[in-house]
């Protein structure tokens, strides 16, 4: 259970769920061209592990089919396949899209920029190619590449909130004011940053005018500026990097985050 009371099926590093009525404990893995999946049926004392060196292989599906061979009589009927969602799109006055433009912070870490381009609303993480938001209603849009519905809600004082609904869950955020990045600030970030939680360290370096996060295992990871004290990287486990300051304006901390974890703190040493 999450802090807000939301129940999820991920606990202590594994998925705790049910497959066709039977309790399961499972996890999958992927790296490069390798795919794997392991599932345990605790009540039936059956474990299945599937390994593959084919990138488009689905080990979870194979594991479920093997389980059906052994446990079929104990399983409930397969649920009906979900029907594709039918969406209806509308045409909006281009001028009405201006109210949604700006920067939005989602999930505490990710910075999204929403712009109007040639009469069409577009959105993307800062520094990434923009994605078209097709209107479904005045304040509701659909981003096809992300399979996401995006809904804007007005707030007092010209504020604007946003909700991103995807098959994997819902993320909310709000429009924020962003101070542009100043290249002169780069010299303020280098140093050693330590996470007590992960017991690991990143050394932030300034090399050839670019900021780099150096790790003993992962090597050097280039950080691309998106706003004051906020950077992005192409590394999947730390796409969002933010630096925090004290009241005197000195950089004292770094947080890393992404779609699987947010705001992992690294104190500057």
mmCIF file of C-alpha atoms in Angstrom:
data_model
loop_
_atom_site.group_PDB
_atom_site.id
_atom_site.type_symbol
_atom_site.label_atom_id
_atom_site.label_comp_id
_atom_site.label_asym_id
_atom_site.label_seq_id
_atom_site.Cartn_x
_atom_site.Cartn_y
_atom_site.Cartn_z
ATOM 1 C CA UNK A 1 0.000 0.000 0.000
ATOM 2 C CA UNK A 2 1.270 3.450 -0.939
ATOM 3 C CA UNK A 3 1.368 6.404 1.435
ATOM 4 C CA UNK A 4 -1.867 7.775 -0.060
ATOM 5 C CA UNK A 5 -3.719 4.507 0.600
ATOM 6 C CA UNK A 6 -3.534 3.188 -2.953
ATOM 7 C CA UNK A 7 -3.154 -0.596 -3.046
ATOM 8 C CA UNK A 8 -0.661 -2.047 -5.518
ATOM 9 C CA UNK A 9 0.503 -5.601 -6.228
ATOM 10 C CA UNK A 10 4.220 -4.833 -5.875
ATOM 11 C CA UNK A 11 5.760 -5.553 -2.468
ATOM 12 C CA UNK A 12 9.327 -6.136 -1.249
ATOM 13 C CA UNK A 13 10.605 -6.361 -4.806
ATOM 14 C CA UNK A 14 8.104 -8.890 -6.173
ATOM 15 C CA UNK A 15 4.565 -8.863 -7.572
ATOM 16 C CA UNK A 16 1.976 -10.396 -5.248
ATOM 17 C CA UNK A 17 -1.190 -11.088 -7.221
ATOM 18 C CA UNK A 18 -3.484 -13.782 -8.593
ATOM 19 C CA UNK A 19 -3.536 -15.635 -11.895
ATOM 20 C CA UNK A 20 -6.844 -17.238 -12.802
ATOM 21 C CA UNK A 21 -7.840 -17.344 -9.149
ATOM 22 C CA UNK A 22 -4.576 -18.747 -7.773
ATOM 23 C CA UNK A 23 -2.193 -16.721 -5.628
ATOM 24 C CA UNK A 24 1.140 -15.902 -7.263
ATOM 25 C CA UNK A 25 4.448 -14.306 -6.343
ATOM 26 C CA UNK A 26 6.388 -13.301 -9.437
ATOM 27 C CA UNK A 27 8.880 -11.034 -11.118
ATOM 28 C CA UNK A 28 10.262 -10.502 -14.599
ATOM 29 C CA UNK A 29 13.545 -9.150 -15.860
ATOM 30 C CA UNK A 30 15.032 -7.762 -19.062
ATOM 31 C CA UNK A 31 18.373 -6.418 -20.188
ATOM 32 C CA UNK A 32 19.806 -6.095 -23.682
ATOM 33 C CA UNK A 33 18.315 -9.066 -25.586
ATOM 34 C CA UNK A 34 17.578 -11.168 -22.519
ATOM 35 C CA UNK A 35 14.140 -11.790 -21.011
ATOM 36 C CA UNK A 36 13.213 -13.770 -17.892
ATOM 37 C CA UNK A 37 10.275 -14.477 -15.615
ATOM 38 C CA UNK A 38 9.791 -16.500 -12.450
ATOM 39 C CA UNK A 39 6.466 -17.256 -10.757
ATOM 40 C CA UNK A 40 5.644 -19.135 -7.547
ATOM 41 C CA UNK A 41 2.212 -20.558 -6.721
ATOM 42 C CA UNK A 42 2.518 -20.788 -2.897
ATOM 43 C CA UNK A 43 -0.680 -22.741 -2.273
ATOM 44 C CA UNK A 44 0.222 -25.367 -4.884
ATOM 45 C CA UNK A 45 3.975 -25.344 -4.134
ATOM 46 C CA UNK A 46 4.745 -24.901 -7.829
ATOM 47 C CA UNK A 47 7.495 -22.697 -9.210
ATOM 48 C CA UNK A 48 8.219 -21.931 -12.863
ATOM 49 C CA UNK A 49 11.210 -20.052 -14.301
ATOM 50 C CA UNK A 50 11.541 -19.049 -17.951
ATOM 51 C CA UNK A 51 14.742 -17.692 -19.537
ATOM 52 C CA UNK A 52 15.249 -16.381 -23.057
ATOM 53 C CA UNK A 53 17.852 -14.609 -25.173
ATOM 54 C CA UNK A 54 15.257 -13.220 -27.609
ATOM 55 C CA UNK A 55 14.307 -9.570 -27.123
ATOM 56 C CA UNK A 56 10.691 -9.890 -28.320
ATOM 57 C CA UNK A 57 10.053 -13.076 -26.316
ATOM 58 C CA UNK A 58 7.246 -13.028 -23.711
ATOM 59 C CA UNK A 59 8.419 -15.234 -20.810
ATOM 60 C CA UNK A 60 5.417 -14.370 -18.625
ATOM 61 C CA UNK A 61 3.003 -15.720 -21.204
ATOM 62 C CA UNK A 62 4.982 -18.960 -21.516
ATOM 63 C CA UNK A 63 5.118 -19.365 -17.726
ATOM 64 C CA UNK A 64 1.348 -18.953 -17.492
ATOM 65 C CA UNK A 65 0.812 -21.556 -20.214
ATOM 66 C CA UNK A 66 3.093 -24.013 -18.404
ATOM 67 C CA UNK A 67 1.203 -23.354 -15.163
ATOM 68 C CA UNK A 68 -2.072 -24.144 -16.928
ATOM 69 C CA UNK A 69 -0.708 -27.572 -17.914
ATOM 70 C CA UNK A 70 -0.048 -28.462 -14.266
ATOM 71 C CA UNK A 71 -2.784 -26.509 -12.486
ATOM 72 C CA UNK A 72 -5.493 -26.141 -15.131
ATOM 73 C CA UNK A 73 -8.241 -28.006 -13.185
ATOM 74 C CA UNK A 74 -7.680 -25.721 -10.178
ATOM 75 C CA UNK A 75 -7.747 -22.518 -12.189
ATOM 76 C CA UNK A 76 -10.689 -20.241 -12.816
ATOM 77 C CA UNK A 77 -11.771 -19.594 -16.384
ATOM 78 C CA UNK A 78 -9.639 -17.145 -18.307
ATOM 79 C CA UNK A 79 -11.038 -13.606 -18.079
ATOM 80 C CA UNK A 80 -12.394 -12.120 -21.303
ATOM 81 C CA UNK A 81 -9.917 -10.101 -23.279
ATOM 82 C CA UNK A 82 -10.378 -6.349 -22.758
ATOM 83 C CA UNK A 83 -12.139 -4.630 -25.614
ATOM 84 C CA UNK A 84 -10.274 -1.814 -27.337
ATOM 85 C CA UNK A 85 -11.257 1.615 -26.069
ATOM 86 C CA UNK A 86 -13.129 3.721 -28.594
ATOM 87 C CA UNK A 87 -12.251 7.408 -28.366
ATOM 88 C CA UNK A 88 -14.048 10.283 -30.008
ATOM 89 C CA UNK A 89 -12.033 13.349 -30.907
ATOM 90 C CA UNK A 90 -13.240 16.910 -31.317
ATOM 91 C CA UNK A 91 -11.973 20.103 -32.912
ATOM 92 C CA UNK A 92 -11.170 22.990 -30.584
ATOM 93 C CA UNK A 93 -10.625 26.645 -31.287
ATOM 94 C CA UNK A 94 -6.864 27.167 -31.443
ATOM 95 C CA UNK A 95 -7.111 30.182 -29.172
ATOM 96 C CA UNK A 96 -8.597 28.094 -26.367
ATOM 97 C CA UNK A 97 -5.395 26.037 -26.197
ATOM 98 C CA UNK A 98 -3.280 28.959 -24.992
ATOM 99 C CA UNK A 99 -4.482 28.500 -21.403
ATOM 100 C CA UNK A 100 -2.741 25.112 -21.139
ATOM 101 C CA UNK A 101 0.741 26.207 -22.210
ATOM 102 C CA UNK A 102 3.543 26.164 -19.685
ATOM 103 C CA UNK A 103 5.692 23.884 -17.567
ATOM 104 C CA UNK A 104 4.175 21.166 -15.381
ATOM 105 C CA UNK A 105 5.836 19.126 -12.669
ATOM 106 C CA UNK A 106 4.457 15.566 -12.456
ATOM 107 C CA UNK A 107 5.032 13.097 -9.658
ATOM 108 C CA UNK A 108 7.371 15.479 -7.871
ATOM 109 C CA UNK A 109 10.199 15.023 -10.380
ATOM 110 C CA UNK A 110 9.365 15.043 -14.084
ATOM 111 C CA UNK A 111 9.155 18.428 -15.781
ATOM 112 C CA UNK A 112 6.791 18.518 -18.771
ATOM 113 C CA UNK A 113 6.441 21.388 -21.204
ATOM 114 C CA UNK A 114 3.114 21.989 -22.960
ATOM 115 C CA UNK A 115 3.147 24.218 -26.030
ATOM 116 C CA UNK A 116 0.891 25.157 -28.910
ATOM 117 C CA UNK A 117 2.448 24.421 -32.280
ATOM 118 C CA UNK A 118 0.663 25.226 -35.547
ATOM 119 C CA UNK A 119 -2.678 25.252 -33.738
ATOM 120 C CA UNK A 120 -2.059 21.872 -32.061
ATOM 121 C CA UNK A 121 -1.310 21.228 -28.400
ATOM 122 C CA UNK A 122 1.962 19.374 -27.869
ATOM 123 C CA UNK A 123 3.659 18.030 -24.736
ATOM 124 C CA UNK A 124 6.847 16.237 -23.725
ATOM 125 C CA UNK A 125 9.463 16.077 -20.991
ATOM 126 C CA UNK A 126 11.740 19.080 -21.420
ATOM 127 C CA UNK A 127 14.401 18.236 -23.984
ATOM 128 C CA UNK A 128 12.432 15.377 -25.582
ATOM 129 C CA UNK A 129 10.528 15.480 -28.913
ATOM 130 C CA UNK A 130 6.980 16.840 -28.419
ATOM 131 C CA UNK A 131 3.936 14.564 -28.665
ATOM 132 C CA UNK A 132 0.591 15.648 -30.099
ATOM 133 C CA UNK A 133 -2.302 15.930 -27.653
ATOM 134 C CA UNK A 134 -5.499 15.187 -29.587
ATOM 135 C CA UNK A 135 -8.551 16.839 -28.029
ATOM 136 C CA UNK A 136 -11.363 14.615 -26.731
ATOM 137 C CA UNK A 137 -13.092 17.502 -24.951
ATOM 138 C CA UNK A 138 -12.257 21.086 -24.029
ATOM 139 C CA UNK A 139 -9.857 20.073 -21.256
ATOM 140 C CA UNK A 140 -9.213 16.399 -22.040
ATOM 141 C CA UNK A 141 -6.689 15.104 -24.580
ATOM 142 C CA UNK A 142 -5.112 11.862 -25.761
ATOM 143 C CA UNK A 143 -1.396 11.193 -26.339
ATOM 144 C CA UNK A 144 -1.325 8.108 -28.571
ATOM 145 C CA UNK A 145 2.395 7.173 -28.272
ATOM 146 C CA UNK A 146 2.047 7.045 -24.470
ATOM 147 C CA UNK A 147 -1.474 5.542 -24.462
ATOM 148 C CA UNK A 148 -2.287 8.347 -22.046
ATOM 149 C CA UNK A 149 -5.304 10.545 -21.427
ATOM 150 C CA UNK A 150 -4.335 14.026 -20.276
ATOM 151 C CA UNK A 151 -6.811 16.169 -18.374
ATOM 152 C CA UNK A 152 -6.294 19.790 -17.344
ATOM 153 C CA UNK A 153 -8.113 21.404 -14.410
ATOM 154 C CA UNK A 154 -8.149 25.109 -13.618
ATOM 155 C CA UNK A 155 -7.030 26.292 -10.188
ATOM 156 C CA UNK A 156 -7.361 29.626 -8.362
ATOM 157 C CA UNK A 157 -4.952 32.385 -9.292
ATOM 158 C CA UNK A 158 -4.503 31.340 -12.923
ATOM 159 C CA UNK A 159 -3.198 27.968 -11.766
ATOM 160 C CA UNK A 160 -3.559 24.788 -13.781
ATOM 161 C CA UNK A 161 -3.435 21.156 -12.723
ATOM 162 C CA UNK A 162 -2.875 18.139 -14.949
ATOM 163 C CA UNK A 163 -3.684 14.449 -14.618
ATOM 164 C CA UNK A 164 -1.991 11.787 -16.735
ATOM 165 C CA UNK A 165 -3.926 8.499 -16.929
ATOM 166 C CA UNK A 166 -2.088 5.512 -18.426
ATOM 167 C CA UNK A 167 -2.643 1.734 -18.301
ATOM 168 C CA UNK A 168 -0.033 1.531 -15.538
ATOM 169 C CA UNK A 169 -1.571 4.163 -13.292
ATOM 170 C CA UNK A 170 -2.337 7.840 -12.789
ATOM 171 C CA UNK A 171 0.113 10.699 -12.230
ATOM 172 C CA UNK A 172 -0.910 14.194 -11.187
ATOM 173 C CA UNK A 173 0.898 17.501 -11.254
ATOM 174 C CA UNK A 174 0.475 21.223 -11.622
ATOM 175 C CA UNK A 175 1.815 24.118 -13.632
ATOM 176 C CA UNK A 176 4.945 25.671 -12.182
ATOM 177 C CA UNK A 177 7.076 28.702 -12.893
ATOM 178 C CA UNK A 178 10.500 27.742 -14.173
ATOM 179 C CA UNK A 179 13.684 29.766 -13.988
ATOM 180 C CA UNK A 180 15.677 29.320 -17.207
ATOM 181 C CA UNK A 181 18.985 27.512 -16.995
ATOM 182 C CA UNK A 182 22.069 29.729 -16.798
ATOM 183 C CA UNK A 183 25.319 28.092 -18.007
ATOM 184 C CA UNK A 184 27.169 30.100 -15.345
ATOM 185 C CA UNK A 185 25.505 27.885 -12.701
ATOM 186 C CA UNK A 186 27.321 24.749 -13.879
ATOM 187 C CA UNK A 187 30.302 25.433 -11.640
ATOM 188 C CA UNK A 188 28.052 25.257 -8.553
ATOM 189 C CA UNK A 189 27.133 21.571 -8.898
ATOM 190 C CA UNK A 190 30.378 19.509 -8.960
ATOM 191 C CA UNK A 191 31.062 17.463 -5.829
ATOM 192 C CA UNK A 192 30.402 14.112 -4.189
ATOM 193 C CA UNK A 193 26.803 13.163 -3.404
ATOM 194 C CA UNK A 194 26.003 10.254 -1.080
ATOM 195 C CA UNK A 195 22.727 8.359 -0.595
ATOM 196 C CA UNK A 196 22.381 6.852 2.873
ATOM 197 C CA UNK A 197 19.371 4.869 1.640
ATOM 198 C CA UNK A 198 21.158 3.240 -1.306
ATOM 199 C CA UNK A 199 24.647 3.378 0.220
ATOM 200 C CA UNK A 200 26.082 4.630 -3.043
ATOM 201 C CA UNK A 201 27.774 7.751 -4.338
ATOM 202 C CA UNK A 202 27.729 9.854 -7.489
ATOM 203 C CA UNK A 203 30.497 12.308 -8.246
ATOM 204 C CA UNK A 204 29.265 15.278 -10.255
ATOM 205 C CA UNK A 205 31.937 16.538 -12.643
ATOM 206 C CA UNK A 206 32.200 19.429 -15.066
ATOM 207 C CA UNK A 207 33.869 18.154 -18.240
ATOM 208 C CA UNK A 208 34.201 20.112 -21.478
ATOM 209 C CA UNK A 209 31.452 22.490 -20.396
ATOM 210 C CA UNK A 210 28.993 19.676 -19.610
ATOM 211 C CA UNK A 211 27.804 18.215 -16.327
ATOM 212 C CA UNK A 212 28.503 14.509 -15.796
ATOM 213 C CA UNK A 213 27.414 12.107 -13.042
ATOM 214 C CA UNK A 214 30.189 9.572 -12.437
ATOM 215 C CA UNK A 215 29.424 6.280 -10.662
ATOM 216 C CA UNK A 216 31.801 3.446 -9.757
ATOM 217 C CA UNK A 217 29.615 0.872 -11.526
ATOM 218 C CA UNK A 218 27.652 2.826 -14.154
ATOM 219 C CA UNK A 219 30.458 5.082 -15.367
ATOM 220 C CA UNK A 220 29.863 8.618 -16.610
ATOM 221 C CA UNK A 221 26.304 9.760 -17.318
ATOM 222 C CA UNK A 222 25.866 13.065 -19.129
ATOM 223 C CA UNK A 223 23.311 15.450 -17.614
ATOM 224 C CA UNK A 224 21.421 17.795 -19.937
ATOM 225 C CA UNK A 225 20.046 21.024 -18.414
ATOM 226 C CA UNK A 226 16.319 21.698 -18.723
ATOM 227 C CA UNK A 227 15.851 24.509 -16.169
ATOM 228 C CA UNK A 228 17.612 26.032 -13.187
ATOM 229 C CA UNK A 229 18.824 23.184 -10.931
ATOM 230 C CA UNK A 230 17.067 20.552 -13.068
ATOM 231 C CA UNK A 231 18.674 18.129 -15.520
ATOM 232 C CA UNK A 232 17.807 15.058 -17.572
ATOM 233 C CA UNK A 233 19.824 12.031 -18.607
ATOM 234 C CA UNK A 234 19.330 9.316 -21.217
ATOM 235 C CA UNK A 235 19.828 6.636 -18.543
ATOM 236 C CA UNK A 236 16.589 4.808 -17.772
ATOM 237 C CA UNK A 237 17.045 4.629 -13.997
ATOM 238 C CA UNK A 238 17.735 8.340 -13.474
ATOM 239 C CA UNK A 239 16.059 10.394 -16.210
ATOM 240 C CA UNK A 240 15.310 13.251 -13.784
ATOM 241 C CA UNK A 241 18.016 14.951 -11.700
ATOM 242 C CA UNK A 242 17.395 17.945 -9.429
ATOM 243 C CA UNK A 243 19.732 19.936 -7.216
ATOM 244 C CA UNK A 244 18.459 21.494 -3.995
ATOM 245 C CA UNK A 245 19.782 24.605 -2.260
ATOM 246 C CA UNK A 246 19.775 25.938 1.289
ATOM 247 C CA UNK A 247 18.492 29.364 2.301
ATOM 248 C CA UNK A 248 21.841 30.887 1.389
ATOM 249 C CA UNK A 249 21.554 29.561 -2.170
ATOM 250 C CA UNK A 250 24.281 26.922 -1.881
ATOM 251 C CA UNK A 251 23.748 23.517 -3.513
ATOM 252 C CA UNK A 252 23.484 20.965 -0.677
ATOM 253 C CA UNK A 253 21.645 17.992 -2.148
ATOM 254 C CA UNK A 254 20.723 16.102 -5.313
ATOM 255 C CA UNK A 255 17.622 14.018 -5.974
ATOM 256 C CA UNK A 256 17.251 11.357 -8.663
ATOM 257 C CA UNK A 257 13.999 10.027 -10.008
ATOM 258 C CA UNK A 258 12.125 8.425 -12.849
ATOM 259 C CA UNK A 259 9.033 6.397 -13.595
ATOM 260 C CA UNK A 260 9.832 3.694 -11.011
ATOM 261 C CA UNK A 261 11.115 5.782 -8.117
ATOM 262 C CA UNK A 262 11.055 9.469 -7.230
ATOM 263 C CA UNK A 263 13.162 11.833 -5.142
ATOM 264 C CA UNK A 264 15.985 9.556 -4.013
ATOM 265 C CA UNK A 265 18.112 11.907 -1.911
ATOM 266 C CA UNK A 266 21.881 12.283 -2.228
ATOM 267 C CA UNK A 267 23.515 14.621 0.300
ATOM 268 C CA UNK A 268 26.497 16.657 -0.834
ATOM 269 C CA UNK A 269 29.659 15.751 1.043
#
